[in-house]
């Protein structure tokens, strides 16, 4: 009998160790191939089920109920999308979309089942591995760009001119047009080399920065270690401007304001806040003057204002800003047609494409599918106002918990997610949904803070 008890607890100990090892491996997802991410997620689910089966009985019913409530809230957005599938005409497209978003359900279940294995050390180690993987990815991109400097800075090729529908001779082109196309070349080059979109890399960089500077133990480090932190942060922020991700900069500023001014810690003096704010303003201004890609992206927005792309084939009228306005216009039109239940997740893209063809008619929308570029619009289009409210409530519940626990890193994470959700469908791509689902569940079920 004693042998069985010892064997049970030994098996439980080994399961906990395996869970932590796989969870730390998943933390390096920025540099993991998509297939490896899937294998790790399935392995983590298997181990978490073993832990749930072998762990002792429930001692605190109230705590267990609160954990179940948290699980229900975290998984509710995915569940509401499943419901919308039942009134979608295109079931195959809907199932395909849900498959890509499966982490939104998997990670809350996994970390709920293995919640006893989650503590501050696991959270801290996961953040360290995540930051390390982001730094490695940035360094790889940097050295790859240096080794291909000649290609990236060369004059526009004939194929690039044809691809961008430019018929004028290269010598007559305006410098802004040339720089805009070279930025596209640069960003496309990064995507081809690492299979990571600059927007998602920007999201990871912003979160990494706040992990570095919101960690309480940072003030205890030696001056040498602080210098390393500053160097790494400068590297990440400089690359953030190089990849010209505007929403990343906006998210960085908003997160800084909310986490420092609206969520003021007692030990943070007003002088330090003003000083750090001044440094950020100076840094942004310096990057605007010295980094052409960032300057060009700012001018791109100011030049076209709120205008949508024209119906003609003139490439000068297309950019990432005004294309989005056409997307938002069509999203708004489709929401008005089915405001309460939405169109169903399977029909969202088809409905948007129909609007692009018949109401906007710009050629840019025929090159590829353009999703809603807004996570809140996506839930409204898919499941109506009810779906939107579910998603907002999930975020609100987590923000409330972060504030109550005074978990500043968790709060920064959520602000970043909200900011990026305003311009991107971050939960429909592996890079975004794994980032959100893994860290939101990890913070939520951290045993130090409990559930509230």
Coordinates of C-alpha atoms in Angstrom, one line a residue:
X1 CA 0.0 0.0 0.0
X2 CA 2.8 2.4 0.9
X3 CA 4.6 1.5 -2.3
X4 CA 1.5 2.5 -4.3
X5 CA 1.3 5.8 -2.5
X6 CA 5.0 6.5 -3.0
X7 CA 4.7 5.5 -6.7
X8 CA 1.7 7.8 -7.1
X9 CA 3.5 10.8 -5.7
X10 CA 6.7 10.0 -7.6
X11 CA 4.7 9.9 -10.8
X12 CA 3.0 13.2 -9.9
X13 CA 6.5 14.8 -9.2
X14 CA 7.8 13.5 -12.6
X15 CA 4.7 14.9 -14.3
X16 CA 5.2 18.3 -12.7
X17 CA 8.8 18.3 -13.9
X18 CA 7.8 17.3 -17.4
X19 CA 5.1 20.0 -17.5
X20 CA 7.6 22.7 -16.4
X21 CA 10.1 21.6 -19.0
X22 CA 7.7 21.6 -21.9
X23 CA 6.1 24.9 -20.7
X24 CA 9.6 26.5 -20.8
X25 CA 10.2 25.1 -24.2
X26 CA 6.9 26.7 -25.5
X27 CA 8.1 30.0 -24.0
X28 CA 10.6 30.1 -26.8
X29 CA 7.9 30.0 -29.4
X30 CA 9.2 33.1 -31.3
X31 CA 12.0 31.0 -32.7
X32 CA 10.1 27.6 -32.8
X33 CA 8.7 26.3 -36.1
X34 CA 5.0 26.1 -36.2
X35 CA 5.1 22.3 -36.2
X36 CA 7.2 22.2 -33.0
X37 CA 4.7 24.6 -31.4
X38 CA 1.9 22.2 -32.1
X39 CA 3.8 19.1 -30.9
X40 CA 4.7 20.9 -27.6
X41 CA 1.2 22.1 -27.1
X42 CA -0.2 18.5 -27.5
X43 CA 2.5 17.1 -25.2
X44 CA 1.7 19.8 -22.6
X45 CA -2.0 18.9 -22.8
X46 CA -1.2 15.2 -22.3
X47 CA 1.0 15.9 -19.3
X48 CA -1.5 18.3 -17.7
X49 CA -4.2 15.6 -18.0
X50 CA -1.9 13.1 -16.2
X51 CA -1.4 15.7 -13.4
X52 CA -5.1 16.3 -13.1
X53 CA -5.8 12.6 -12.8
X54 CA -3.1 11.8 -10.3
X55 CA -3.3 14.9 -8.0
X56 CA -4.9 14.6 -4.6
X57 CA -8.6 15.5 -4.2
X58 CA -10.0 19.0 -4.0
X59 CA -9.5 20.6 -0.6
X60 CA -11.0 24.0 -1.2
X61 CA -14.3 23.9 -3.1
X62 CA -14.5 27.8 -3.4
X63 CA -11.0 28.0 -4.9
X64 CA -11.8 25.3 -7.3
X65 CA -15.0 27.1 -8.4
X66 CA -13.0 30.3 -8.9
X67 CA -10.5 28.4 -11.1
X68 CA -13.4 27.0 -13.2
X69 CA -14.8 30.5 -13.5
X70 CA -11.5 31.8 -14.8
X71 CA -11.3 28.9 -17.2
X72 CA -14.8 29.6 -18.5
X73 CA -13.9 33.3 -19.0
X74 CA -10.6 32.7 -20.8
X75 CA -12.1 30.1 -23.2
X76 CA -15.4 32.0 -23.7
X77 CA -14.2 33.8 -26.9
X78 CA -13.4 30.6 -28.6
X79 CA -16.6 29.0 -27.5
X80 CA -18.7 31.8 -28.9
X81 CA -16.9 31.4 -32.2
X82 CA -17.8 27.7 -32.2
X83 CA -21.5 28.7 -31.7
X84 CA -21.3 31.0 -34.7
X85 CA -20.1 28.1 -36.8
X86 CA -23.6 26.6 -36.6
X87 CA -25.1 29.5 -38.7
X88 CA -22.2 29.8 -41.1
X89 CA -22.7 28.8 -44.7
X90 CA -19.1 28.0 -45.3
X91 CA -18.4 25.3 -42.7
X92 CA -15.0 24.4 -44.1
X93 CA -13.7 27.9 -43.8
X94 CA -15.1 28.2 -40.3
X95 CA -13.5 25.0 -39.2
X96 CA -10.2 26.0 -40.7
X97 CA -10.3 29.4 -38.9
X98 CA -11.1 27.7 -35.6
X99 CA -8.2 25.2 -36.1
X100 CA -5.8 28.1 -36.4
X101 CA -7.2 29.6 -33.2
X102 CA -7.2 26.4 -31.3
X103 CA -4.6 27.6 -28.8
X104 CA -7.2 30.0 -27.5
X105 CA -9.0 27.1 -26.0
X106 CA -6.0 24.7 -25.5
X107 CA -3.8 26.8 -23.2
X108 CA -6.5 27.8 -20.7
X109 CA -7.5 24.1 -20.4
X110 CA -3.8 23.0 -20.1
X111 CA -2.8 25.6 -17.5
X112 CA -6.1 25.1 -15.6
X113 CA -5.5 21.3 -15.2
X114 CA -1.8 21.9 -14.2
X115 CA -2.4 25.0 -12.1
X116 CA -0.6 23.5 -9.1
X117 CA 2.6 23.5 -11.2
X118 CA 2.4 27.2 -11.9
X119 CA 4.3 29.5 -9.6
X120 CA 6.4 32.7 -9.7
X121 CA 9.5 30.8 -10.7
X122 CA 7.8 29.3 -13.7
X123 CA 6.4 32.6 -14.8
X124 CA 9.7 34.4 -14.4
X125 CA 11.7 31.6 -16.2
X126 CA 9.1 31.7 -19.0
X127 CA 9.5 35.4 -19.4
X128 CA 13.3 35.1 -19.4
X129 CA 13.2 32.4 -22.1
X130 CA 10.7 34.4 -24.1
X131 CA 12.9 37.5 -24.0
X132 CA 16.0 35.5 -24.9
X133 CA 14.2 34.0 -27.9
X134 CA 13.1 37.5 -29.1
X135 CA 16.6 38.8 -28.8
X136 CA 18.0 35.9 -30.8
X137 CA 15.4 36.4 -33.5
X138 CA 16.3 40.1 -33.7
X139 CA 20.0 39.4 -33.8
X140 CA 19.4 36.8 -36.6
X141 CA 17.4 39.3 -38.6
X142 CA 20.0 42.0 -38.0
X143 CA 23.0 39.9 -39.1
X144 CA 21.0 38.6 -42.1
X145 CA 20.2 42.1 -43.2
X146 CA 23.9 43.1 -42.8
X147 CA 25.0 40.2 -44.9
X148 CA 22.4 41.2 -47.6
X149 CA 22.9 44.9 -47.3
X150 CA 23.7 45.3 -51.0
X151 CA 20.4 43.7 -52.0
X152 CA 18.4 45.7 -49.5
X153 CA 19.8 49.0 -50.6
X154 CA 20.1 48.4 -54.3
X155 CA 18.1 50.4 -56.8
X156 CA 14.6 49.1 -57.6
X157 CA 14.7 46.3 -60.1
X158 CA 12.5 46.0 -63.1
X159 CA 10.4 43.2 -61.5
X160 CA 9.7 45.5 -58.5
X161 CA 8.6 48.3 -60.8
X162 CA 6.2 45.9 -62.6
X163 CA 5.0 44.4 -59.3
X164 CA 4.1 47.9 -58.0
X165 CA 2.5 48.9 -61.3
X166 CA 5.0 51.6 -61.9
X167 CA 5.5 52.5 -65.6
X168 CA 7.7 55.6 -65.3
X169 CA 11.5 55.3 -65.6
X170 CA 13.3 54.8 -62.3
X171 CA 15.2 58.1 -62.7
X172 CA 11.9 60.1 -62.7
X173 CA 10.5 58.5 -59.6
X174 CA 10.0 60.6 -56.4
X175 CA 12.3 59.7 -53.6
X176 CA 9.3 59.0 -51.3
X177 CA 8.0 56.4 -53.7
X178 CA 11.4 54.7 -53.9
X179 CA 11.7 54.6 -50.1
X180 CA 8.2 53.2 -49.8
X181 CA 9.0 50.3 -52.1
X182 CA 12.3 49.7 -50.4
X183 CA 10.6 49.4 -47.1
X184 CA 8.2 46.8 -48.6
X185 CA 11.3 45.0 -49.9
X186 CA 12.9 45.1 -46.4
X187 CA 9.8 43.9 -44.6
X188 CA 9.2 41.2 -47.2
X189 CA 12.8 40.1 -46.9
X190 CA 12.4 39.7 -43.1
X191 CA 9.2 37.7 -43.5
X192 CA 10.8 35.3 -46.0
X193 CA 13.9 34.7 -43.8
X194 CA 12.2 34.2 -40.5
X195 CA 8.5 33.6 -41.3
X196 CA 7.6 36.3 -38.8
X197 CA 5.6 39.4 -39.6
X198 CA 7.2 42.6 -38.4
X199 CA 3.9 43.5 -36.6
X200 CA 4.1 40.4 -34.4
X201 CA 7.8 40.8 -33.8
X202 CA 7.0 44.4 -32.7
X203 CA 4.4 43.1 -30.3
X204 CA 7.0 40.7 -28.7
X205 CA 9.6 43.4 -28.5
X206 CA 7.3 45.8 -26.7
X207 CA 6.4 43.2 -24.2
X208 CA 10.0 42.2 -23.7
X209 CA 10.9 45.8 -23.0
X210 CA 8.4 46.1 -20.2
X211 CA 9.3 42.7 -18.7
X212 CA 12.9 44.0 -18.4
X213 CA 11.9 47.3 -16.8
X214 CA 8.9 46.2 -14.7
X215 CA 10.7 43.5 -12.9
X216 CA 11.0 44.4 -9.2
X217 CA 14.4 42.7 -8.8
X218 CA 15.9 44.9 -11.5
X219 CA 16.8 47.6 -8.9
X220 CA 18.8 45.0 -7.0
X221 CA 21.1 44.1 -9.9
X222 CA 24.7 45.2 -10.2
X223 CA 25.6 48.3 -12.3
X224 CA 27.1 45.9 -15.0
X225 CA 23.9 44.0 -15.2
X226 CA 21.9 47.2 -15.5
X227 CA 24.1 48.3 -18.4
X228 CA 23.4 45.0 -20.1
X229 CA 19.7 45.6 -19.6
X230 CA 20.0 49.0 -21.1
X231 CA 22.0 47.8 -24.1
X232 CA 19.5 45.0 -24.8
X233 CA 16.6 47.4 -24.5
X234 CA 18.2 49.9 -26.8
X235 CA 18.8 47.1 -29.3
X236 CA 15.2 46.0 -29.2
X237 CA 13.8 49.5 -29.5
X238 CA 16.1 50.4 -32.3
X239 CA 15.0 47.4 -34.3
X240 CA 11.4 48.2 -33.5
X241 CA 11.8 51.4 -35.3
X242 CA 13.8 49.8 -38.1
X243 CA 11.0 47.4 -38.9
X244 CA 8.7 50.4 -39.0
X245 CA 5.8 49.0 -37.1
X246 CA 3.6 52.0 -36.2
X247 CA 1.2 50.1 -33.9
X248 CA 4.2 48.8 -31.9
X249 CA 5.3 52.4 -31.2
X250 CA 1.7 53.4 -30.3
X251 CA 1.4 50.4 -28.0
X252 CA 4.7 51.2 -26.4
X253 CA 3.7 54.7 -25.5
X254 CA 0.2 53.8 -24.3
X255 CA 1.5 51.0 -22.2
X256 CA 4.1 53.3 -20.7
X257 CA 1.5 55.9 -19.8
X258 CA -1.0 53.4 -18.3
X259 CA 1.5 51.4 -16.4
X260 CA 3.3 54.4 -14.9
X261 CA 0.8 57.2 -14.6
X262 CA -2.5 55.4 -14.1
X263 CA -1.1 52.5 -12.2
X264 CA 1.4 54.3 -10.1
X265 CA 3.6 52.3 -7.7
X266 CA 4.5 53.8 -4.4
X267 CA 8.2 53.5 -5.0
X268 CA 8.0 55.3 -8.4
X269 CA 8.8 59.0 -7.9
X270 CA 7.3 61.7 -10.2
X271 CA 10.8 62.9 -11.1
X272 CA 11.7 59.5 -12.5
X273 CA 8.4 59.3 -14.5
X274 CA 9.0 62.7 -16.0
X275 CA 12.7 61.9 -16.8
X276 CA 11.8 58.5 -18.4
X277 CA 9.0 60.2 -20.4
X278 CA 11.5 62.7 -21.7
X279 CA 13.9 60.0 -22.7
X280 CA 11.2 58.2 -24.7
X281 CA 10.2 61.4 -26.5
X282 CA 13.8 62.2 -27.3
X283 CA 14.3 58.6 -28.5
X284 CA 11.2 58.7 -30.8
X285 CA 12.3 62.1 -32.2
X286 CA 15.8 60.8 -32.9
X287 CA 14.5 57.7 -34.7
X288 CA 12.1 59.8 -36.7
X289 CA 15.0 62.0 -38.0
X290 CA 17.6 59.2 -38.4
X291 CA 15.6 56.1 -39.6
X292 CA 14.1 56.6 -43.1
X293 CA 11.8 53.5 -42.8
X294 CA 10.1 54.9 -39.7
X295 CA 9.9 58.4 -41.1
X296 CA 8.3 57.1 -44.3
X297 CA 5.7 55.1 -42.4
X298 CA 4.7 58.2 -40.5
X299 CA 4.4 60.3 -43.6
X300 CA 2.4 57.5 -45.3
X301 CA -0.4 58.0 -42.8
X302 CA -0.3 61.8 -42.8
X303 CA -0.3 62.0 -46.6
X304 CA -3.4 60.0 -47.3
X305 CA -5.5 60.9 -44.2
X306 CA -8.7 58.9 -43.9
X307 CA -9.1 58.3 -47.6
X308 CA -9.7 54.8 -49.0
X309 CA -7.8 53.4 -52.0
X310 CA -9.1 54.6 -55.3
X311 CA -10.8 52.4 -57.9
X312 CA -7.9 52.8 -60.3
X313 CA -4.7 50.8 -60.6
X314 CA -2.4 53.6 -59.6
X315 CA 0.0 52.0 -57.0
X316 CA 0.7 55.4 -55.5
X317 CA -2.8 55.3 -54.0
X318 CA -2.2 52.1 -52.0
X319 CA -0.5 51.9 -48.6
X320 CA -1.1 50.0 -45.4
X321 CA -3.0 52.9 -43.9
X322 CA -5.7 53.6 -46.4
X323 CA -6.2 49.9 -47.3
X324 CA -7.2 49.5 -43.7
X325 CA -9.8 52.3 -44.0
X326 CA -11.4 50.3 -46.8
X327 CA -11.4 47.2 -44.6
X328 CA -13.0 49.1 -41.7
X329 CA -15.6 50.6 -44.0
X330 CA -16.6 47.1 -45.3
X331 CA -16.5 45.7 -41.7
X332 CA -18.9 48.4 -40.6
X333 CA -21.3 47.8 -43.5
X334 CA -21.4 44.0 -42.8
X335 CA -21.9 44.6 -39.0
X336 CA -25.0 46.7 -39.7
X337 CA -26.5 43.8 -41.7
X338 CA -26.1 41.3 -38.9
X339 CA -25.5 43.3 -35.7
X340 CA -26.6 40.8 -33.0
X341 CA -25.4 37.4 -34.2
X342 CA -22.9 38.3 -36.9
X343 CA -22.3 36.5 -40.1
X344 CA -20.8 33.4 -38.6
X345 CA -17.0 32.8 -38.5
X346 CA -17.1 30.8 -41.7
X347 CA -18.6 33.6 -43.8
X348 CA -16.6 36.6 -42.5
X349 CA -13.9 36.7 -45.2
X350 CA -16.3 36.0 -48.0
X351 CA -18.6 38.8 -46.9
X352 CA -15.6 41.2 -46.7
X353 CA -14.3 40.2 -50.1
X354 CA -17.8 40.8 -51.6
X355 CA -17.8 44.3 -50.2
X356 CA -14.2 45.0 -51.5
X357 CA -15.3 44.0 -55.0
X358 CA -18.6 45.8 -55.2
X359 CA -18.3 48.8 -53.0
X360 CA -14.6 49.7 -52.9
X361 CA -13.3 48.2 -56.1
X362 CA -9.7 49.0 -55.6
X363 CA -7.3 46.6 -57.3
X364 CA -5.2 46.1 -54.1
X365 CA -8.0 44.0 -52.6
X366 CA -7.8 41.4 -55.3
X367 CA -4.1 40.6 -54.6
X368 CA -4.9 38.7 -51.4
X369 CA -7.5 38.3 -48.7
X370 CA -7.7 41.3 -46.3
X371 CA -9.2 40.4 -42.9
X372 CA -10.9 42.9 -40.6
X373 CA -7.5 44.1 -39.2
X374 CA -9.2 44.6 -35.8
X375 CA -9.8 41.8 -33.3
X376 CA -12.9 43.6 -31.9
X377 CA -14.4 43.9 -35.4
X378 CA -13.6 40.2 -36.0
X379 CA -15.6 39.1 -33.0
X380 CA -18.4 41.4 -34.0
X381 CA -18.5 40.2 -37.6
X382 CA -18.3 36.6 -36.5
X383 CA -20.7 36.5 -33.5
X384 CA -22.3 39.9 -33.4
X385 CA -22.5 42.3 -30.5
X386 CA -22.7 39.3 -28.1
X387 CA -19.4 38.0 -29.4
X388 CA -17.8 41.5 -29.0
X389 CA -19.1 41.8 -25.4
X390 CA -17.7 38.3 -24.5
X391 CA -14.2 39.3 -25.8
X392 CA -14.3 42.6 -24.1
X393 CA -15.4 41.0 -20.8
X394 CA -12.6 38.5 -21.0
X395 CA -10.1 41.3 -21.3
X396 CA -11.8 43.4 -18.6
X397 CA -11.7 40.4 -16.2
X398 CA -8.0 40.0 -16.7
X399 CA -7.3 43.7 -16.3
X400 CA -9.2 43.7 -13.0
X401 CA -7.2 40.8 -11.8
X402 CA -3.9 42.4 -12.8
X403 CA -4.8 45.6 -10.9
X404 CA -6.0 43.7 -7.9
X405 CA -2.9 41.6 -7.7
X406 CA -0.7 44.6 -8.5
X407 CA 0.9 42.5 -11.2
X408 CA 2.4 45.2 -13.4
X409 CA 3.8 42.9 -16.0
X410 CA 0.4 41.2 -16.5
X411 CA -1.2 44.7 -16.8
X412 CA 1.4 45.7 -19.5
X413 CA 0.8 42.5 -21.4
X414 CA -3.0 43.2 -21.5
X415 CA -2.6 46.8 -22.6
X416 CA -0.3 45.6 -25.4
X417 CA -2.9 43.0 -26.4
X418 CA -5.7 45.6 -26.4
X419 CA -3.6 48.1 -28.5
X420 CA -2.6 45.6 -31.1
X421 CA -6.2 44.3 -31.3
X422 CA -7.2 47.7 -32.5
X423 CA -5.3 47.3 -35.8
X424 CA -4.7 43.5 -36.1
X425 CA -6.5 40.2 -35.9
X426 CA -3.8 38.9 -33.5
X427 CA -5.8 35.7 -32.6
X428 CA -6.0 34.3 -36.1
X429 CA -2.3 33.7 -36.6
X430 CA -0.1 31.3 -34.6
X431 CA 2.3 34.1 -33.6
X432 CA -0.4 36.1 -32.0
X433 CA -2.8 33.5 -30.6
X434 CA 0.0 31.5 -28.9
X435 CA 1.5 34.7 -27.4
X436 CA -1.9 35.7 -26.0
X437 CA -3.3 32.4 -24.9
X438 CA -0.1 31.1 -23.3
X439 CA 0.8 34.2 -21.3
X440 CA -2.8 35.2 -20.3
X441 CA -3.3 31.7 -18.9
X442 CA 0.1 31.6 -17.3
X443 CA -0.6 34.9 -15.4
X444 CA -4.2 33.9 -14.6
X445 CA -3.4 30.6 -13.0
X446 CA -0.2 31.7 -11.2
X447 CA -0.5 30.2 -7.7
X448 CA 1.0 33.2 -6.0
X449 CA -1.9 35.5 -6.8
X450 CA -4.7 33.0 -6.9
X451 CA -8.0 33.7 -8.6
X452 CA -10.3 36.6 -7.8

